[in-house]
Coordinates of C-alpha atoms and ligand atoms in Angstrom, one line a residue:
Chain A
M1 CA -28.1 8.8 5.9
T2 CA -29.6 5.6 4.4
T3 CA -30.8 2.8 6.8
F4 CA -27.6 1.0 6.4
P5 CA -27.1 -1.3 9.5
V6 CA -23.6 0.2 10.4
E7 CA -24.0 -0.5 14.1
Q8 CA -24.9 -4.0 13.5
I9 CA -21.8 -4.4 11.3
R10 CA -19.6 -2.9 13.7
A11 CA -20.7 -5.3 16.3
D12 CA -19.7 -8.0 14.0
F13 CA -16.0 -6.9 14.0
P14 CA -14.3 -7.6 17.2
I15 CA -11.1 -5.5 16.6
L16 CA -13.4 -2.4 16.3
Q17 CA -13.9 -2.6 20.1
E18 CA -10.1 -2.4 20.7
K19 CA -8.6 0.7 22.4
I20 CA -5.5 2.1 20.8
R21 CA -3.3 4.2 23.1
N22 CA -6.3 4.3 25.4
K23 CA -8.6 5.7 22.8
P24 CA -11.3 3.9 20.7
L25 CA -9.9 2.7 17.6
V26 CA -10.9 4.6 14.5
Y27 CA -9.7 2.5 11.7
L28 CA -9.3 4.3 8.4
D29 CA -6.7 2.2 6.7
N30 CA -8.9 0.0 4.8
A31 CA -7.4 0.4 1.5
A32 CA -4.2 -1.3 3.0
S33 CA -6.2 -4.1 4.5
C34 CA -9.7 -4.5 6.0
Q35 CA -10.6 -6.0 9.4
K36 CA -12.4 -9.2 9.7
P37 CA -15.9 -10.1 10.8
Q38 CA -16.5 -12.7 13.5
A39 CA -17.9 -14.9 10.8
V40 CA -14.5 -15.1 9.0
I41 CA -12.7 -15.6 12.2
D42 CA -15.1 -18.3 13.2
S43 CA -14.8 -20.0 9.9
I44 CA -11.0 -20.4 10.3
V45 CA -11.4 -21.7 13.8
H46 CA -14.1 -24.1 12.6
T47 CA -12.0 -25.4 9.8
Y48 CA -9.0 -26.0 12.0
S49 CA -11.1 -27.4 14.7
H50 CA -13.3 -29.7 12.7
E51 CA -12.8 -29.9 9.0
Y52 CA -9.1 -29.7 8.2
A53 CA -7.0 -31.8 6.0
N54 CA -5.1 -31.3 2.8
I55 CA -7.4 -31.0 -0.2
H56 CA -7.7 -33.1 -3.5
R57 CA -5.5 -35.7 -2.0
G58 CA -7.1 -38.2 0.2
V59 CA -10.0 -40.6 0.3
H60 CA -10.3 -40.0 4.0
T61 CA -13.4 -38.2 5.3
L62 CA -11.6 -35.0 6.5
S63 CA -9.8 -34.5 3.2
V64 CA -13.1 -34.9 1.3
K65 CA -14.7 -32.4 3.6
A66 CA -12.0 -29.8 3.3
T67 CA -12.0 -30.3 -0.5
D68 CA -15.8 -29.7 -0.6
R69 CA -15.5 -26.5 1.5
F70 CA -12.5 -25.3 -0.5
E71 CA -14.3 -25.9 -3.7
G72 CA -17.4 -24.4 -2.1
A73 CA -15.4 -21.1 -1.7
R74 CA -14.6 -21.3 -5.4
E75 CA -18.2 -21.3 -6.3
K76 CA -18.9 -18.4 -3.9
V77 CA -16.2 -16.4 -5.5
R78 CA -17.6 -17.2 -9.0
A79 CA -21.1 -16.2 -8.1
F80 CA -19.7 -12.9 -6.3
I81 CA -18.1 -11.7 -9.5
N82 CA -20.6 -13.5 -11.9
A83 CA -17.9 -15.6 -13.7
A84 CA -19.3 -18.1 -16.2
S85 CA -17.5 -21.1 -14.6
T86 CA -15.5 -22.0 -11.5
K87 CA -12.8 -23.1 -14.1
E88 CA -12.1 -19.5 -14.4
I89 CA -11.5 -18.9 -10.7
I90 CA -7.7 -19.4 -9.9
F91 CA -6.8 -19.2 -6.2
V92 CA -3.5 -17.4 -5.6
R93 CA -2.0 -15.5 -2.7
G94 CA -3.3 -12.1 -3.6
A95 CA -3.6 -9.5 -6.4
T96 CA 0.2 -9.2 -6.7
E97 CA 0.6 -13.0 -7.4
A98 CA -2.2 -12.9 -9.8
I99 CA -0.6 -10.2 -11.9
N100 CA 2.7 -11.9 -11.9
L101 CA 1.0 -15.1 -13.0
V102 CA -0.5 -13.4 -16.0
A103 CA 2.8 -11.6 -16.8
Q104 CA 4.7 -14.7 -16.7
S105 CA 2.3 -17.2 -18.1
F106 CA 0.2 -15.1 -20.6
G107 CA 3.0 -12.7 -21.2
K108 CA 5.8 -14.9 -21.9
S109 CA 3.7 -17.3 -24.1
Q110 CA 1.7 -14.7 -26.0
L111 CA 3.8 -11.6 -26.3
Q112 CA 7.0 -10.9 -28.2
A113 CA 9.8 -8.4 -28.3
G114 CA 8.4 -5.1 -29.5
D115 CA 4.8 -5.7 -28.4
E116 CA 3.3 -3.1 -26.2
I117 CA 1.6 -3.3 -22.8
V118 CA -0.5 -0.4 -21.8
I119 CA -0.9 0.5 -18.1
S120 CA -1.9 3.8 -16.4
A121 CA -0.1 6.5 -14.4
M122 CA -2.1 5.6 -11.3
E123 CA -1.1 1.9 -11.0
H124 CA 0.0 0.3 -7.8
H125 CA 3.5 -1.0 -7.9
A126 CA 2.0 -4.5 -8.2
N127 CA 0.7 -3.6 -11.6
I128 CA 3.9 -1.9 -12.8
V129 CA 6.7 -4.0 -11.7
P130 CA 5.7 -7.4 -13.0
W131 CA 5.3 -5.9 -16.5
Q132 CA 8.7 -4.2 -16.3
M133 CA 10.2 -7.5 -15.3
L134 CA 8.5 -9.1 -18.4
C135 CA 9.8 -6.3 -20.6
Q136 CA 13.3 -7.0 -19.4
Q137 CA 12.9 -10.7 -19.9
I138 CA 11.4 -10.6 -23.5
G139 CA 11.7 -7.1 -24.8
T140 CA 8.1 -5.9 -24.7
V141 CA 7.5 -2.2 -24.2
L142 CA 5.6 -0.5 -21.4
K143 CA 3.3 2.4 -22.4
V144 CA 1.7 4.6 -19.7
V145 CA -1.7 6.4 -20.0
P146 CA -1.3 9.8 -18.4
I147 CA -3.8 11.4 -15.9
N148 CA -5.0 14.8 -15.2
Q149 CA -4.7 16.9 -12.1
Q150 CA -7.9 15.5 -10.7
G151 CA -6.4 12.1 -11.0
E152 CA -8.6 10.9 -13.9
L153 CA -7.3 8.8 -16.8
L154 CA -7.0 10.7 -20.0
F155 CA -9.2 8.7 -22.1
D156 CA -8.2 10.1 -25.4
E157 CA -4.6 9.5 -24.6
Y158 CA -5.5 5.9 -23.8
L159 CA -7.2 5.5 -27.2
N160 CA -4.2 6.9 -29.0
L161 CA -1.9 4.3 -27.1
L162 CA -4.0 1.4 -28.5
T163 CA -2.1 0.5 -31.7
D164 CA -1.3 -2.6 -33.7
K165 CA 1.6 -3.2 -31.4
T166 CA -0.5 -3.2 -28.2
K167 CA -1.0 -6.7 -27.0
L168 CA -2.4 -6.2 -23.6
V169 CA -3.9 -3.6 -21.5
A170 CA -3.5 -3.7 -17.7
I171 CA -5.2 -1.1 -15.6
T172 CA -6.6 -0.6 -12.2
H173 CA -10.4 -0.6 -11.6
M174 CA -9.9 1.8 -8.8
S175 CA -6.8 3.6 -7.7
N176 CA -5.5 3.0 -4.2
A177 CA -3.6 6.3 -3.9
L178 CA -6.3 8.6 -5.3
G179 CA -9.5 6.7 -5.2
T180 CA -10.2 7.2 -8.9
I181 CA -12.7 4.7 -10.4
N182 CA -11.7 4.2 -14.0
P183 CA -14.4 3.8 -16.7
V184 CA -13.4 0.2 -17.1
K185 CA -16.3 -0.9 -19.3
Q186 CA -15.2 1.7 -21.9
I187 CA -11.6 0.8 -21.5
V188 CA -12.4 -2.9 -22.2
E189 CA -14.7 -1.9 -25.2
A190 CA -12.1 0.2 -26.8
A191 CA -9.3 -2.4 -26.4
H192 CA -11.5 -5.2 -27.6
S193 CA -12.3 -3.2 -30.7
K194 CA -8.8 -4.0 -31.6
N195 CA -8.7 -7.4 -30.2
I196 CA -6.5 -6.5 -27.2
P197 CA -7.1 -8.4 -24.0
V198 CA -7.6 -6.4 -20.7
L199 CA -6.5 -7.2 -17.2
L200 CA -8.2 -5.1 -14.4
D201 CA -6.6 -4.8 -11.2
G202 CA -9.7 -5.1 -8.8
A203 CA -7.8 -5.0 -5.5
Q204 CA -9.3 -1.8 -4.5
A205 CA -12.7 -1.9 -6.3
I206 CA -13.8 -5.3 -5.0
P207 CA -14.8 -4.4 -1.5
H208 CA -16.6 -1.3 -2.6
M209 CA -18.9 -2.1 -5.5
A210 CA -20.6 -4.9 -7.3
V211 CA -18.2 -6.5 -10.0
D212 CA -19.7 -8.5 -12.8
V213 CA -16.8 -9.8 -14.9
Q214 CA -19.1 -10.9 -17.7
D215 CA -20.8 -7.5 -18.0
L216 CA -17.3 -5.8 -17.8
D217 CA -16.2 -8.3 -20.4
C218 CA -12.6 -8.1 -19.1
D219 CA -10.2 -10.9 -19.8
F220 CA -8.5 -11.0 -16.5
Y221 CA -9.7 -9.6 -13.2
V222 CA -7.5 -9.8 -10.0
F223 CA -8.1 -9.2 -6.4
S224 CA -6.9 -10.0 -2.8
G225 CA -9.0 -11.5 -0.1
H226 CA -7.6 -9.5 2.7
K227 CA -9.1 -6.2 1.3
L228 CA -12.5 -8.0 1.0
Y229 CA -12.8 -8.6 4.8
G230 CA -11.2 -12.1 4.1
P231 CA -8.0 -13.6 5.3
S232 CA -4.5 -12.5 4.1
G233 CA -2.7 -14.9 1.9
T234 CA -5.7 -15.3 -0.4
G235 CA -6.4 -13.9 -3.7
V236 CA -8.2 -14.5 -7.0
L237 CA -7.3 -14.5 -10.6
Y238 CA -10.3 -14.5 -12.9
G239 CA -9.5 -15.3 -16.4
K240 CA -11.7 -16.2 -19.4
Q241 CA -11.6 -19.8 -19.9
A242 CA -10.2 -19.9 -23.4
L243 CA -7.3 -17.6 -22.4
L244 CA -6.4 -19.7 -19.4
E245 CA -6.6 -22.9 -21.5
A246 CA -3.9 -21.5 -23.8
M247 CA -1.6 -20.4 -21.1
P248 CA 1.2 -22.6 -19.7
P249 CA 1.3 -23.3 -15.9
Y250 CA 3.0 -20.6 -13.8
Q251 CA 4.6 -23.0 -11.2
G252 CA 5.0 -26.7 -11.1
G253 CA 4.3 -29.1 -8.3
G254 CA 1.6 -31.2 -6.8
D255 CA -2.1 -30.6 -7.6
M256 CA -1.4 -29.2 -11.0
I257 CA -0.7 -32.3 -12.7
R258 CA -2.5 -35.3 -14.2
K259 CA 0.3 -37.6 -14.8
V260 CA 4.0 -37.3 -14.1
T261 CA 6.9 -39.5 -15.2
F262 CA 10.5 -38.4 -15.4
T263 CA 10.2 -37.8 -19.2
E264 CA 7.0 -35.9 -19.3
T265 CA 4.1 -34.4 -17.3
E266 CA 0.6 -34.0 -18.3
Y267 CA -0.9 -30.9 -16.6
A268 CA -4.3 -30.9 -14.8
G269 CA -7.1 -29.0 -16.2
L270 CA -8.6 -25.7 -15.2
P271 CA -8.4 -24.2 -12.5
H272 CA -6.0 -26.7 -10.9
K273 CA -3.3 -26.2 -13.6
F274 CA -2.5 -22.9 -11.9
E275 CA -2.7 -24.0 -8.3
A276 CA 0.6 -25.9 -7.8
G277 CA 1.2 -27.0 -4.2
T278 CA -0.9 -26.8 -1.0
P279 CA -2.9 -23.5 -1.0
A280 CA -4.0 -21.5 2.0
I281 CA -6.9 -23.9 2.7
A282 CA -8.6 -22.6 5.8
E283 CA -8.0 -18.9 4.5
I284 CA -9.6 -19.5 1.3
I285 CA -12.7 -21.2 2.9
G286 CA -12.6 -18.1 5.2
L287 CA -12.7 -15.9 2.1
G288 CA -16.0 -17.7 1.2
A289 CA -17.3 -16.9 4.6
A290 CA -16.4 -13.2 4.0
I291 CA -18.4 -13.3 0.7
D292 CA -21.4 -14.9 2.5
Y293 CA -21.1 -12.1 5.1
L294 CA -21.0 -9.4 2.5
N295 CA -24.0 -10.9 0.6
Q296 CA -26.2 -10.3 3.5
F297 CA -26.1 -6.5 2.8
G298 CA -25.4 -6.6 -0.9
M299 CA -22.6 -4.7 -2.6
A300 CA -25.0 -2.0 -4.0
A301 CA -26.1 -0.9 -0.5
I302 CA -22.4 -0.9 0.7
S303 CA -21.4 1.2 -2.2
A304 CA -24.2 3.7 -1.5
Y305 CA -23.3 3.9 2.2
E306 CA -19.6 4.4 1.5
A307 CA -20.4 7.1 -1.2
E308 CA -22.2 9.0 1.5
L309 CA -19.2 8.7 3.8
L310 CA -16.8 9.9 1.2
A311 CA -19.0 12.9 0.3
Y312 CA -19.3 13.8 4.0
A313 CA -15.4 13.4 4.6
T314 CA -14.7 15.4 1.5
E315 CA -17.0 18.2 2.5
Q316 CA -15.4 18.3 6.0
A317 CA -11.9 18.2 4.7
Q318 CA -12.5 21.0 2.2
Q319 CA -13.2 23.3 5.2
I320 CA -9.8 22.8 6.7
K321 CA -7.4 25.5 5.7
G322 CA -4.0 24.2 4.5
L323 CA -5.5 20.8 3.6
N324 CA -5.2 19.6 0.0
I325 CA -7.0 16.8 -1.3
I326 CA -4.9 14.6 -3.7
G327 CA -7.3 13.0 -6.1
Q328 CA -10.6 14.6 -7.0
A329 CA -12.0 12.5 -9.7
A330 CA -15.6 12.8 -10.6
E331 CA -15.8 9.0 -10.0
K332 CA -14.3 8.1 -6.8
G333 CA -14.3 5.4 -4.1
G334 CA -13.9 5.8 -0.4
I335 CA -10.4 7.1 -0.4
L336 CA -9.3 10.6 1.0
S337 CA -5.7 11.2 0.2
F338 CA -4.3 14.5 1.3
T339 CA -1.4 16.7 2.4
L340 CA -1.2 19.4 4.9
D341 CA 0.8 22.6 4.2
R342 CA 4.2 22.3 5.8
I343 CA 3.3 19.2 7.8
H344 CA 4.8 15.9 6.6
P345 CA 2.4 13.0 6.2
H346 CA 4.6 10.9 8.6
D347 CA 4.0 13.4 11.3
I348 CA 0.3 13.4 10.5
G349 CA 0.2 9.6 10.8
T350 CA 2.0 9.5 14.2
M351 CA -0.1 12.4 15.6
L352 CA -3.4 10.7 14.6
D353 CA -2.2 7.5 15.9
S354 CA -1.8 8.9 19.3
L355 CA -5.5 9.7 19.1
G356 CA -6.3 6.1 18.1
I357 CA -6.9 7.0 14.5
A358 CA -5.2 4.6 11.9
I359 CA -4.5 6.1 8.5
R360 CA -1.7 5.4 6.0
A361 CA 1.1 7.9 5.5
G362 CA 3.5 7.2 2.6
H363 CA 3.7 6.7 -1.1
H364 CA 1.1 3.8 -1.1
C365 CA 3.2 1.7 -3.3
A366 CA 2.4 4.3 -6.1
M367 CA 5.6 6.4 -6.4
P368 CA 4.9 7.5 -9.8
V369 CA 1.6 9.1 -8.6
M370 CA 3.6 10.9 -5.9
D371 CA 6.0 12.2 -8.5
F372 CA 3.1 13.3 -10.7
Y373 CA 1.7 15.5 -7.7
G374 CA 5.3 16.5 -6.7
V375 CA 4.9 15.1 -3.2
P376 CA 7.0 12.6 -1.4
A377 CA 4.1 11.1 0.2
T378 CA 0.4 11.7 1.3
A379 CA -1.8 10.9 4.2
R380 CA -4.6 8.7 3.3
A381 CA -7.8 7.9 5.0
S382 CA -9.7 5.1 3.4
F383 CA -13.2 4.0 4.4
A384 CA -15.0 0.6 4.8
M385 CA -18.6 -0.2 5.4
Y386 CA -18.0 -0.2 9.1
N387 CA -16.9 3.2 9.4
T388 CA -19.1 6.1 10.5
R389 CA -19.7 9.9 10.2
Q390 CA -18.7 10.2 13.9
E391 CA -15.4 8.7 13.1
I392 CA -14.9 11.1 10.4
D393 CA -15.6 13.9 12.8
V394 CA -12.9 12.5 15.1
L395 CA -10.5 12.4 12.2
M396 CA -11.3 16.0 11.2
Q397 CA -10.9 17.2 14.8
G398 CA -7.6 15.4 15.0
I399 CA -6.4 17.1 11.8
K400 CA -7.4 20.5 13.1
S401 CA -5.7 19.9 16.5
L402 CA -2.5 18.8 14.9
I403 CA -2.4 21.8 12.5
E404 CA -2.6 23.9 15.7
V405 CA 0.3 22.1 17.5
F406 CA 2.5 22.4 14.5
G407 CA 1.7 26.2 14.4
Chain B
M1 CA -4.6 16.7 23.1
F2 CA -1.3 15.2 22.0
D3 CA 0.0 14.6 25.5
D4 CA 1.2 11.0 24.8
L5 CA 3.5 12.5 22.1
R6 CA 5.4 14.9 24.3
D7 CA 8.4 12.8 24.4
L8 CA 8.5 12.5 20.8
Y9 CA 7.7 15.9 19.6
Q10 CA 9.5 18.2 21.9
E11 CA 9.6 21.9 21.4
V12 CA 13.1 21.8 20.1
I13 CA 11.9 19.6 17.4
F14 CA 9.1 21.9 16.3
D15 CA 11.7 24.7 16.4
H16 CA 14.1 22.9 14.1
N17 CA 11.2 21.8 11.8
R18 CA 10.1 25.4 11.5
N19 CA 13.5 26.9 11.1
P20 CA 16.0 24.3 10.1
R21 CA 19.6 25.3 10.7
N22 CA 22.3 25.1 8.0
F23 CA 19.6 24.6 5.4
R24 CA 21.5 25.6 2.3
V25 CA 23.6 24.4 -0.7
M26 CA 27.3 24.4 0.0
D27 CA 29.3 25.4 -3.0
D28 CA 32.6 24.6 -1.7
A29 CA 31.7 21.2 -0.1
N30 CA 34.2 18.4 -0.5
R31 CA 31.7 15.7 0.5
Q32 CA 28.3 15.4 -0.8
V33 CA 26.0 12.5 -0.1
E34 CA 22.3 11.8 -0.7
G35 CA 20.2 9.9 1.8
F36 CA 16.9 8.3 0.9
N37 CA 14.3 6.6 3.0
P38 CA 12.3 4.5 0.7
L39 CA 9.7 3.9 3.4
C40 CA 8.3 7.5 3.1
G41 CA 10.2 8.9 0.2
D42 CA 12.2 11.4 2.2
R43 CA 15.3 12.7 0.7
L44 CA 18.2 14.8 1.8
T45 CA 21.5 16.0 0.6
L46 CA 24.3 16.3 3.2
F47 CA 27.2 18.7 2.4
L48 CA 30.4 18.6 4.4
K49 CA 33.7 20.5 4.2
I50 CA 36.3 18.5 5.8
E51 CA 39.9 19.8 6.2
D52 CA 42.7 18.1 8.0
G53 CA 40.2 15.6 9.5
V54 CA 38.0 18.3 10.9
I55 CA 34.4 19.0 9.8
N56 CA 34.6 22.8 9.3
D57 CA 31.2 23.1 7.7
A58 CA 27.9 21.1 7.3
S59 CA 24.8 21.9 5.6
F60 CA 21.7 20.1 4.1
Q61 CA 18.9 20.3 1.5
G62 CA 15.7 18.2 1.0
Q63 CA 12.4 17.6 2.6
G64 CA 11.2 15.3 5.3
C65 CA 9.0 15.0 8.4
A66 CA 9.6 17.0 11.5
I67 CA 11.7 14.3 13.0
S68 CA 13.9 13.8 10.1
T69 CA 14.3 17.5 9.6
A70 CA 15.1 18.3 13.1
S71 CA 17.5 15.4 13.3
V72 CA 19.5 16.6 10.3
S73 CA 19.3 20.1 11.4
L74 CA 20.6 19.3 14.9
M75 CA 23.3 17.1 13.4
T76 CA 24.7 19.7 11.3
E77 CA 25.0 22.0 14.3
I78 CA 26.6 19.5 16.5
I79 CA 29.2 18.1 14.1
K80 CA 30.6 21.4 13.1
G81 CA 34.2 21.7 14.4
K82 CA 34.2 18.0 15.4
T83 CA 37.0 15.7 14.0
E84 CA 35.8 12.8 11.7
A85 CA 36.5 10.3 14.5
E86 CA 34.4 12.3 16.9
A87 CA 31.7 12.4 14.5
E88 CA 31.8 8.7 14.0
T89 CA 31.5 8.2 17.7
L90 CA 28.4 10.5 17.8
F91 CA 26.9 8.4 15.0
T92 CA 27.4 5.2 17.0
Q93 CA 26.0 6.8 20.2
F94 CA 23.0 8.3 18.3
H95 CA 22.3 5.0 16.8
E96 CA 22.3 3.3 20.1
M97 CA 20.2 5.9 21.7
T98 CA 17.5 5.7 19.0
T99 CA 17.4 2.0 18.6
G100 CA 17.5 1.3 22.3
K101 CA 20.5 -1.0 22.0
S102 CA 22.3 0.5 24.9
E103 CA 20.7 1.2 28.2
D104 CA 23.2 3.6 29.6
I105 CA 23.8 6.1 26.9
Q106 CA 25.7 9.0 28.1
L107 CA 23.0 11.6 27.5
E108 CA 25.5 14.4 28.5
A109 CA 27.9 13.3 25.7
I110 CA 25.2 13.4 23.2
G111 CA 23.9 16.7 24.3
K112 CA 21.1 18.4 22.5
L113 CA 20.6 15.2 20.4
A114 CA 18.9 13.7 23.4
V115 CA 15.7 15.3 22.3
L116 CA 15.5 12.6 19.8
A117 CA 15.6 9.8 22.3
G118 CA 11.8 9.6 22.2
V119 CA 11.7 7.9 18.8
R120 CA 12.9 4.7 20.6
E121 CA 9.3 4.1 21.6
Y122 CA 8.1 4.5 18.0
P123 CA 9.7 1.8 15.8
A124 CA 8.1 3.1 12.7
R125 CA 9.8 6.5 13.2
V126 CA 13.3 5.4 14.1
K127 CA 14.5 5.7 10.5
C128 CA 13.2 9.2 10.3
A129 CA 15.8 10.1 13.0
T130 CA 18.7 8.0 11.8
L131 CA 18.5 8.9 8.0
A132 CA 20.7 12.0 8.6
W133 CA 23.2 10.0 10.6
H134 CA 23.5 7.2 8.1
T135 CA 24.1 9.8 5.4
L136 CA 26.9 11.3 7.5
D137 CA 28.3 7.9 8.0
A138 CA 28.4 7.3 4.4
A139 CA 30.0 10.8 3.8
L140 CA 32.6 10.1 6.4
K141 CA 33.4 6.8 4.9
N142 CA 33.6 8.8 1.6
Q143 CA 30.9 6.8 -0.2
A144 CA 29.9 9.4 -2.8
Q145 CA 26.8 7.4 -4.0
S146 CA 23.3 7.9 -2.4
I147 CA 22.5 5.7 0.5
S148 CA 19.2 4.4 1.8
T149 CA 17.9 3.4 5.3
E150 CA 16.9 0.0 4.0
Ligands
PLP501 C1 -4.6 -1.2 -6.6 C2 -3.9 -2.3 -5.9 N1 -3.4 -3.3 -6.8 C3 -2.6 -4.3 -6.2 C4 -2.4 -4.3 -4.9 C5 -1.6 -5.4 -4.2 O1 -2.3 -6.2 -3.5 P1 -1.6 -7.4 -2.5 O2 -0.5 -6.7 -1.8 O3 -2.7 -7.8 -1.7 O4 -1.2 -8.5 -3.5 C6 -2.9 -3.3 -4.0 C7 -2.7 -3.4 -2.6 O5 -2.3 -2.4 -1.8 C8 -3.7 -2.3 -4.6 O6 -4.2 -1.3 -3.9

């Protein structure tokens, strides 16, 4: 193992000291949501204790302070994903809202009946349903890039789906159900060669690797704060400035206007045009704190450590008879989705829970992926930077024991 | 190792999970309803033959977790020979037992089904146990469409 300071990191996450059913918690449901370091918890307490007021609205000291902190978080996010400008960072509630925003604002204003939107067979429902809704509303057509048995995107099929009719590509950077990391740079390049904009769903990728939106050259990138060790209720839509400028607002209200009369409204400039109403102020400041926390270690080091964890878990899992790993892409993030012969994932989930191990059992909001593999559900262990080899040993021992009990 | 789970996973449940009873398609069924639990993707099809208000045969198909498989397997056993009204009463009792709405369930009345009382302590699993019964309820009410636990 590398000299990644995992013990130091574990000490920073108070919840990891919890006991679940009298056993030490082994938290392996990070793809659903990550736990929070003390720095994030402290940030929220600090905001509410000392620096809270509504933002962009008052001349009083607290409002100015809160606004400064809030806009400071925007700058932290900008730097974290290397966006060109804070105007390109729109705060939303999560990846889901970000995709809906693009579908409703960009989609409705730029696409027409008959235009095609390309997604993939491994998308989360959040990157399927908003496009289906748009298709119902305006008559666009959804095209789906298939995957192979390993859970990898069929790149040639993707290229074939890019036609004169294609007006948007929306694909996940990393699959939550399979762990597959898609070749997003090539995906963007191929689409751009036909002047097709690309949205990347970064909900899973963002906590596991360094993301540079300018290097990727994607047109939109979305993610949720709660999967990045930050508070729930926070999310980010990155969009290239020119695209965002051309898009109409998503919701109307306070904060997104420059001037309102009863006959007309002049909208605010970026990014405020897309931020109607009072946002999750303390939470977004907390997201900034999560980014500061991660920057101490660096995403490259986190990525390398998690890759070792995944390799170890995969190697151990492969030795268990009757365990089938679902998703074996060559490029994969820290997700181990699996089934056990004759044992339903829900039973696996309950049994492991009784040992203090939290995993996800279900369809992972990716029912089409389950259909592709012909299973109703899978069990999924997903890793974060605070997990250890020893926790993987506990998981594997738990799986072996429950196989025995089921007989 | 799984001592805490003894109330939930009783031997009877493992037994019905390994060897589900009445696990077959019924060609001469006169009621057939599909049940679906969107939470976990479990699906089952329940077949009933009801003559003069009596359930003369019951069977099922589908896949699910041990709790839901055992529940539907036990249910098909217990409702055979019961009248529709008796089966409805069982549905109500079973529902109350698993959701803990009633403290003084007559465990004798519910017989073997009592092995599923343990789900009460596992809110995330209650729907696994009740799916079969909601499907039965729909079949008795003659709602031929598929039903879901949501
Ligand atoms: C790949 C992917 N996209 C989108 C989402 C939606 O994120 P949220 O529920 O935080 O909006 C998730 C979360 O599970 C995800 O894994």
